[in-house]
Tab-separated table of C-alpha atoms in Angstrom:
chain	number	residue	atom	x	y	z
A	378	MET	CA	-42.268	67.573	77.616
A	379	GLY	CA	-41.723	71.072	79.019
A	380	GLY	CA	-38.489	70.042	80.741
A	381	PRO	CA	-35.034	71.541	80.180
A	382	GLY	CA	-32.276	70.321	77.881
A	383	GLU	CA	-31.693	69.084	74.348
A	384	PHE	CA	-31.231	65.434	73.446
A	385	ALA	CA	-30.018	63.363	70.502
A	386	VAL	CA	-30.516	59.792	69.331
A	387	LEU	CA	-27.285	58.040	68.371
A	388	ARG	CA	-27.271	54.748	66.462
A	389	CYS	CA	-24.411	52.278	66.725
A	390	ASN	CA	-22.950	51.407	63.315
A	391	ALA	CA	-21.874	47.995	64.618
A	392	CYS	CA	-25.012	46.587	66.259
A	393	GLY	CA	-27.711	49.022	65.111
A	394	LEU	CA	-28.974	49.846	68.624
A	395	ALA	CA	-30.035	53.482	69.007
A	396	SER	CA	-29.923	55.274	72.356
A	397	THR	CA	-30.716	58.685	73.802
A	398	GLN	CA	-27.841	60.965	74.742
A	399	PRO	CA	-27.299	62.449	77.234
A	400	ARG	CA	-29.247	60.323	79.672
A	401	ILE	CA	-31.176	62.045	82.409
A	402	GLY	CA	-30.020	61.539	85.967
A	403	ALA	CA	-32.136	60.500	88.918
A	404	GLU	CA	-32.344	64.114	90.071
A	405	GLN	CA	-34.015	65.047	86.763
A	406	PHE	CA	-36.771	62.417	86.833
A	407	ALA	CA	-39.345	64.788	88.330
A	408	ASP	CA	-38.972	67.123	85.339
A	409	TYR	CA	-39.949	64.433	82.851
A	410	TYR	CA	-42.032	61.901	84.829
A	411	PRO	CA	-45.085	63.661	86.318
A	412	ALA	CA	-47.203	61.821	88.869
A	413	SER	CA	-49.839	60.943	86.252
A	414	TYR	CA	-47.308	59.356	83.882
A	415	HIS	CA	-47.967	55.719	84.764
A	416	ASP	CA	-51.743	56.121	84.904
A	417	ALA	CA	-52.583	56.906	81.270
A	418	ARG	CA	-53.096	53.968	78.933
A	419	LEU	CA	-53.642	54.576	75.236
A	420	ALA	CA	-54.296	52.510	72.105
A	421	GLU	CA	-53.277	48.937	71.336
A	422	GLY	CA	-49.747	49.210	72.685
A	423	GLU	CA	-50.810	50.617	76.053
A	424	ASP	CA	-48.515	53.551	75.333
A	425	ARG	CA	-47.880	55.993	78.180
A	426	GLY	CA	-46.106	58.752	76.270
A	427	LEU	CA	-49.160	61.065	76.284
A	428	ALA	CA	-49.750	60.728	80.011
A	429	HIS	CA	-48.607	64.246	80.815
A	430	ALA	CA	-51.424	65.583	78.602
A	431	TRP	CA	-54.063	63.524	80.395
A	432	ALA	CA	-53.166	64.598	83.935
A	433	GLN	CA	-56.558	66.186	84.521
A	434	ALA	CA	-58.425	63.303	82.888
A	435	THR	CA	-56.789	60.733	85.144
A	436	ALA	CA	-57.058	62.703	88.374
A	437	ALA	CA	-60.506	61.317	89.209
A	438	PRO	CA	-61.855	57.769	88.922
A	439	ALA	CA	-63.280	56.976	85.510
A	440	PRO	CA	-67.058	56.538	85.157
A	441	ALA	CA	-68.349	52.978	85.307
A	442	GLU	CA	-69.108	52.875	81.568
A	443	ARG	CA	-65.575	54.028	80.747
A	444	ARG	CA	-64.077	51.387	83.029
A	445	LEU	CA	-66.217	48.734	81.356
A	446	ALA	CA	-65.130	49.909	77.899
A	447	GLU	CA	-61.467	49.809	78.938
A	448	ARG	CA	-61.851	46.348	80.428
A	449	THR	CA	-63.498	45.107	77.220
A	450	ARG	CA	-60.767	46.648	75.071
A	451	LEU	CA	-57.970	45.098	77.118
A	452	ALA	CA	-59.684	41.708	77.011
A	453	ALA	CA	-59.725	41.927	73.212
A	454	ILE	CA	-56.037	42.919	73.125
A	455	VAL	CA	-55.082	39.963	75.298
A	456	ARG	CA	-57.222	37.372	73.553
A	457	PHE	CA	-57.212	38.492	69.912
A	458	GLY	CA	-54.646	41.293	69.629
A	459	PRO	CA	-50.851	41.465	69.786
A	460	TYR	CA	-50.615	39.476	73.039
A	461	ARG	CA	-52.480	36.437	71.737
A	462	PRO	CA	-49.264	34.270	71.675
A	463	LEU	CA	-49.272	34.591	75.470
A	464	SER	CA	-53.022	34.218	75.792
A	465	ARG	CA	-52.926	30.926	73.899
A	466	ARG	CA	-50.519	29.417	76.422
A	467	GLN	CA	-51.588	27.463	79.445
A	468	PRO	CA	-52.106	30.081	82.171
A	469	GLY	CA	-49.477	30.094	84.870
A	470	ARG	CA	-47.663	32.718	86.895
A	471	MET	CA	-46.867	36.020	85.154
A	472	LEU	CA	-44.676	39.001	86.032
A	473	ASP	CA	-45.489	42.384	84.457
A	474	VAL	CA	-42.381	44.602	84.556
A	475	GLY	CA	-43.458	48.235	84.709
A	476	CYS	CA	-47.067	47.255	85.347
A	477	GLY	CA	-48.373	50.801	85.856
A	478	ASN	CA	-51.761	50.699	87.577
A	479	GLY	CA	-52.137	46.996	86.796
A	480	GLU	CA	-54.835	47.156	84.107
A	481	LEU	CA	-53.080	44.832	81.664
A	482	ALA	CA	-52.044	42.443	84.437
A	483	ARG	CA	-55.662	42.220	85.571
A	484	ALA	CA	-56.746	41.485	82.001
A	485	PHE	CA	-54.429	38.466	82.033
A	486	ALA	CA	-55.687	37.512	85.505
A	487	ARG	CA	-59.206	37.323	84.090
A	488	ARG	CA	-57.802	34.793	81.587
A	489	GLY	CA	-56.584	32.582	84.436
A	490	TRP	CA	-53.039	33.891	84.980
A	491	ARG	CA	-51.679	34.486	88.482
A	492	VAL	CA	-50.142	37.927	88.104
A	493	ALA	CA	-47.493	39.936	89.884
A	494	GLY	CA	-45.957	43.266	88.924
A	495	VAL	CA	-42.921	45.479	89.305
A	496	GLU	CA	-43.591	49.220	89.318
A	497	PRO	CA	-41.354	52.111	90.467
A	498	GLY	CA	-44.150	54.714	90.644
A	499	ALA	CA	-45.760	55.027	94.080
A	500	GLN	CA	-49.260	56.019	92.933
A	501	ALA	CA	-49.400	53.505	90.110
A	502	ALA	CA	-48.128	50.696	92.357
A	503	ALA	CA	-50.754	51.541	94.980
A	504	ARG	CA	-53.544	51.407	92.402
A	505	ALA	CA	-52.312	48.104	91.019
A	506	ARG	CA	-52.148	46.654	94.520
A	507	ALA	CA	-55.640	47.928	95.298
A	508	GLY	CA	-56.838	46.152	92.155
A	509	GLY	CA	-55.551	42.795	93.385
A	510	VAL	CA	-52.135	42.634	91.713
A	511	GLU	CA	-49.186	41.467	93.799
A	512	VAL	CA	-46.854	44.449	93.314
A	513	HIS	CA	-43.251	45.113	94.196
A	514	ARG	CA	-42.574	48.837	94.182
A	515	GLY	CA	-39.125	49.110	92.674
A	516	THR	CA	-37.252	47.480	89.815
A	517	LEU	CA	-36.195	44.013	88.708
A	518	GLU	CA	-32.826	44.588	90.386
A	519	ASP	CA	-34.371	44.701	93.874
A	520	ALA	CA	-37.370	42.435	93.226
A	521	PRO	CA	-38.046	39.827	95.941
A	522	TRP	CA	-38.317	36.821	93.618
A	523	HIS	CA	-35.366	34.511	92.978
A	524	GLY	CA	-34.848	31.562	90.673
A	525	PRO	CA	-37.389	30.082	88.220
A	526	THR	CA	-40.652	31.515	89.538
A	527	PHE	CA	-42.721	32.607	86.534
A	528	ASP	CA	-44.080	31.120	83.325
A	529	ALA	CA	-44.156	34.477	81.536
A	530	VAL	CA	-42.504	37.883	81.950
A	531	LEU	CA	-44.058	40.902	80.251
A	532	PHE	CA	-42.294	44.148	79.289
A	533	ASN	CA	-45.208	46.281	78.091
A	534	HIS	CA	-43.576	49.514	76.907
A	535	SER	CA	-41.063	49.408	79.743
A	536	LEU	CA	-37.905	47.944	78.143
A	537	GLU	CA	-37.158	51.184	76.282
A	538	HIS	CA	-36.960	52.970	79.646
A	539	VAL	CA	-34.243	50.835	81.279
A	540	PRO	CA	-30.541	51.782	81.050
A	541	ASP	CA	-29.351	48.209	80.379
A	542	PRO	CA	-31.980	46.172	78.483
A	543	VAL	CA	-29.737	43.092	78.169
A	544	GLN	CA	-29.331	42.953	81.939
A	545	SER	CA	-33.087	43.346	82.439
A	546	LEU	CA	-33.795	40.555	79.950
A	547	ARG	CA	-31.226	38.319	81.674
A	548	GLN	CA	-32.901	38.962	85.006
A	549	ALA	CA	-36.241	38.108	83.430
A	550	ALA	CA	-34.802	34.903	81.965
A	551	ALA	CA	-33.455	33.935	85.388
A	552	LEU	CA	-36.973	34.262	86.813
A	553	LEU	CA	-38.500	32.120	84.048
A	554	ARG	CA	-39.172	28.441	84.296
A	555	GLU	CA	-37.944	26.222	81.462
A	556	GLY	CA	-40.078	26.882	78.386
A	557	GLY	CA	-41.351	30.167	79.803
A	558	MET	CA	-41.939	33.158	77.556
A	559	VAL	CA	-40.792	36.778	77.555
A	560	ALA	CA	-43.107	39.223	75.759
A	561	ALA	CA	-41.873	42.720	74.937
A	562	ALA	CA	-43.709	45.643	73.356
A	563	VAL	CA	-41.606	48.644	72.304
A	564	PRO	CA	-41.871	51.527	69.829
A	565	ASN	CA	-40.576	50.295	66.469
A	566	PHE	CA	-37.590	52.474	65.487
A	567	ASP	CA	-37.684	51.044	61.972
A	568	CYS	CA	-41.286	52.064	61.234
A	569	TRP	CA	-42.388	54.339	58.410
A	570	GLN	CA	-43.536	57.073	60.787
A	571	ARG	CA	-40.036	57.467	62.235
A	572	ARG	CA	-38.628	57.733	58.718
A	573	VAL	CA	-41.206	60.356	57.735
A	574	PHE	CA	-41.175	62.510	60.881
A	575	GLY	CA	-37.575	62.087	62.041
A	576	SER	CA	-36.996	64.062	65.239
A	577	ARG	CA	-40.715	64.974	65.304
A	578	TRP	CA	-41.752	61.337	65.661
A	579	PHE	CA	-43.944	61.109	68.745
A	580	GLN	CA	-42.685	57.693	69.843
A	581	LEU	CA	-39.132	58.967	70.388
A	582	ASP	CA	-40.479	60.395	73.679
A	583	LEU	CA	-37.152	61.995	74.543
A	584	PRO	CA	-35.565	61.879	77.022
A	585	ARG	CA	-37.703	59.218	78.734
A	586	HIS	CA	-37.009	56.515	76.156
A	587	LEU	CA	-33.386	55.529	76.694
A	588	GLN	CA	-33.354	52.821	73.998
A	589	HIS	CA	-34.836	52.819	70.485
A	590	LEU	CA	-35.369	49.286	69.195
A	591	ASP	CA	-36.309	47.558	65.972
A	592	ARG	CA	-36.789	43.900	65.025
A	593	GLN	CA	-33.109	43.145	64.589
A	594	THR	CA	-31.802	44.917	67.674
A	595	LEU	CA	-34.525	43.622	70.012
A	596	ALA	CA	-34.040	40.066	68.770
A	597	ALA	CA	-30.273	40.392	69.270
A	598	LEU	CA	-30.761	41.623	72.842
A	599	MET	CA	-33.011	38.664	73.635
A	600	VAL	CA	-30.476	36.231	72.217
A	601	ARG	CA	-27.708	37.797	74.302
A	602	ALA	CA	-29.957	37.258	77.331
A	603	GLY	CA	-30.253	33.536	76.512
A	604	LEU	CA	-33.746	33.691	75.024
A	605	ARG	CA	-34.908	32.331	71.655
A	606	PRO	CA	-37.149	34.708	69.670
A	607	VAL	CA	-40.099	32.834	68.218
A	608	THR	CA	-42.488	35.391	66.733
A	609	GLN	CA	-42.969	39.110	66.209
A	610	THR	CA	-45.595	41.510	64.888
A	611	THR	CA	-45.961	45.253	64.359
A	612	ALA	CA	-49.009	47.499	64.537
A	613	SER	CA	-49.780	51.212	64.521
A	614	MET	CA	-50.866	53.019	67.681
A	615	ARG	CA	-53.931	55.101	66.920
A	616	PRO	CA	-53.111	58.508	68.501
A	617	ALA	CA	-49.401	58.568	67.616
A	618	LEU	CA	-49.717	59.713	63.993
A	619	LEU	CA	-51.881	62.704	64.926
A	620	VAL	CA	-49.476	63.775	67.667
A	621	SER	CA	-46.475	63.437	65.333
A	622	LEU	CA	-48.290	65.704	62.868
A	623	GLN	CA	-48.780	68.274	65.630
A	624	TYR	CA	-45.096	68.064	66.557
A	625	ALA	CA	-44.198	68.637	62.893
A	626	VAL	CA	-46.545	71.619	62.451
A	627	PHE	CA	-46.539	73.297	65.875
A	628	GLY	CA	-43.442	71.897	67.588
A	629	ARG	CA	-45.624	70.550	70.400
A	630	ALA	CA	-48.979	68.851	71.028
A	631	ARG	CA	-51.732	71.467	71.033
A	632	TRP	CA	-54.831	69.334	70.377
A	633	MET	CA	-55.467	66.603	72.940
A	634	GLY	CA	-58.305	64.946	74.833
A	635	ARG	CA	-61.547	63.486	73.504
A	636	GLY	CA	-61.297	65.173	70.109
A	637	LEU	CA	-57.931	63.548	69.475
A	638	ARG	CA	-59.252	60.137	70.495
A	639	LEU	CA	-62.254	60.432	68.181
A	640	ALA	CA	-60.053	61.520	65.292
A	641	ALA	CA	-57.688	58.632	66.007
A	642	TRP	CA	-60.575	56.162	65.793
A	643	THR	CA	-61.564	57.715	62.465
A	644	LEU	CA	-58.060	57.062	61.135
A	645	ALA	CA	-57.967	53.506	62.514
A	646	PRO	CA	-59.119	51.797	59.259
A	647	LEU	CA	-56.440	53.617	57.258
A	648	LEU	CA	-53.724	52.632	59.750
A	649	TRP	CA	-54.979	49.050	59.698
A	650	MET	CA	-54.600	48.984	55.915
A	651	LEU	CA	-51.116	50.506	56.072
A	652	ASP	CA	-50.074	47.869	58.607
A	653	ARG	CA	-50.744	45.219	55.980
A	654	PHE	CA	-47.924	46.633	53.814
A	655	VAL	CA	-45.470	48.543	56.034
A	656	ALA	CA	-44.223	48.104	59.585
A	657	GLY	CA	-46.269	49.850	62.258
A	658	ASP	CA	-44.826	51.936	65.076
A	659	CYS	CA	-45.294	49.326	67.813
A	660	LEU	CA	-43.236	46.128	67.843
A	661	HIS	CA	-44.296	43.039	69.810
A	662	MET	CA	-41.711	40.274	70.176
A	663	PHE	CA	-41.950	36.935	71.979
A	664	ALA	CA	-39.074	34.705	73.044
A	665	VAL	CA	-38.805	31.491	75.049
A	666	LYS	CA	-36.296	30.221	77.562
A	667	GLU	CA	-34.530	27.058	76.467
A	668	THR	CA	-31.526	25.837	78.414
A	669	ALA	CA	-30.024	24.145	75.353
A	670	PHE	CA	-30.420	27.209	73.099
A	671	PRO	CA	-27.012	28.703	72.176
A	672	ALA	CA	-26.871	32.344	71.054
A	673	SER	CA	-24.841	31.317	68.001
A	674	ALA	CA	-27.784	29.226	66.744
A	675	TYR	CA	-30.027	32.246	66.174
A	676	ALA	CA	-30.744	32.825	62.501
A	677	GLY	CA	-33.722	35.210	62.550
A	678	THR	CA	-37.310	35.479	63.703
A	679	SER	CA	-40.576	34.800	61.980
A	680	ALA	CA	-42.626	37.709	60.695
């Protein structure tokens, strides 16, 4: 990232949750969260970890054909991709926590959802608002909504950034109507790429990712928040493998931009085949709010 310090990932032997130590303080955010961070959107998981490398690419508005391609891609993700469990529900009111510039929220809006977002970044929040998304600049803790307000709450690669994910999930559950759904996408700490690359795994994204989650730990957090996990999937993010290889060989990312994207698309069929047999590096989990659901009743989630 170019910032100072060394960081470690510690995994709890009791619950399995892994976390980054030490955690950066508020005064260090500028070193690791450049202004362009929330503007870059990559691959199926809408990952933002490469945003610092695309600062120049995101400085100016994208050409019309690029915007159309991105809109088409997001529509496919929402309707046919990892977010299809949400897309198949009756559209209602949705909250996107960490909505960035609002692209994913607008994709759901085009499917009939009434969308709102929470975003701490000033530039990203302004862009989302300009695109028609109702945005609160801040966090869930100071959000203006109270009580059952939404039919769905989305954590699209934002839950790994919060210091207390259980508290954030509880706040999301409090904002859900009965039967509402929480959808979370996070890097999958139990994927084969993490096992192969170790500390050179791109999706660690230290020190910005405070939590490192897998199927078991994310499901346990949702249960502790009073939510019932109902389904989960994993998939591989296209650029991540190539960046992990660069970290392993060079210690940093040296090859970025259009060439990387084209190479990632070339590798897409191979990653798709691997995803049929081993867990990919992006985990999507869905859980519902049920008043009568006791945490002790949880016995696992479906694959």
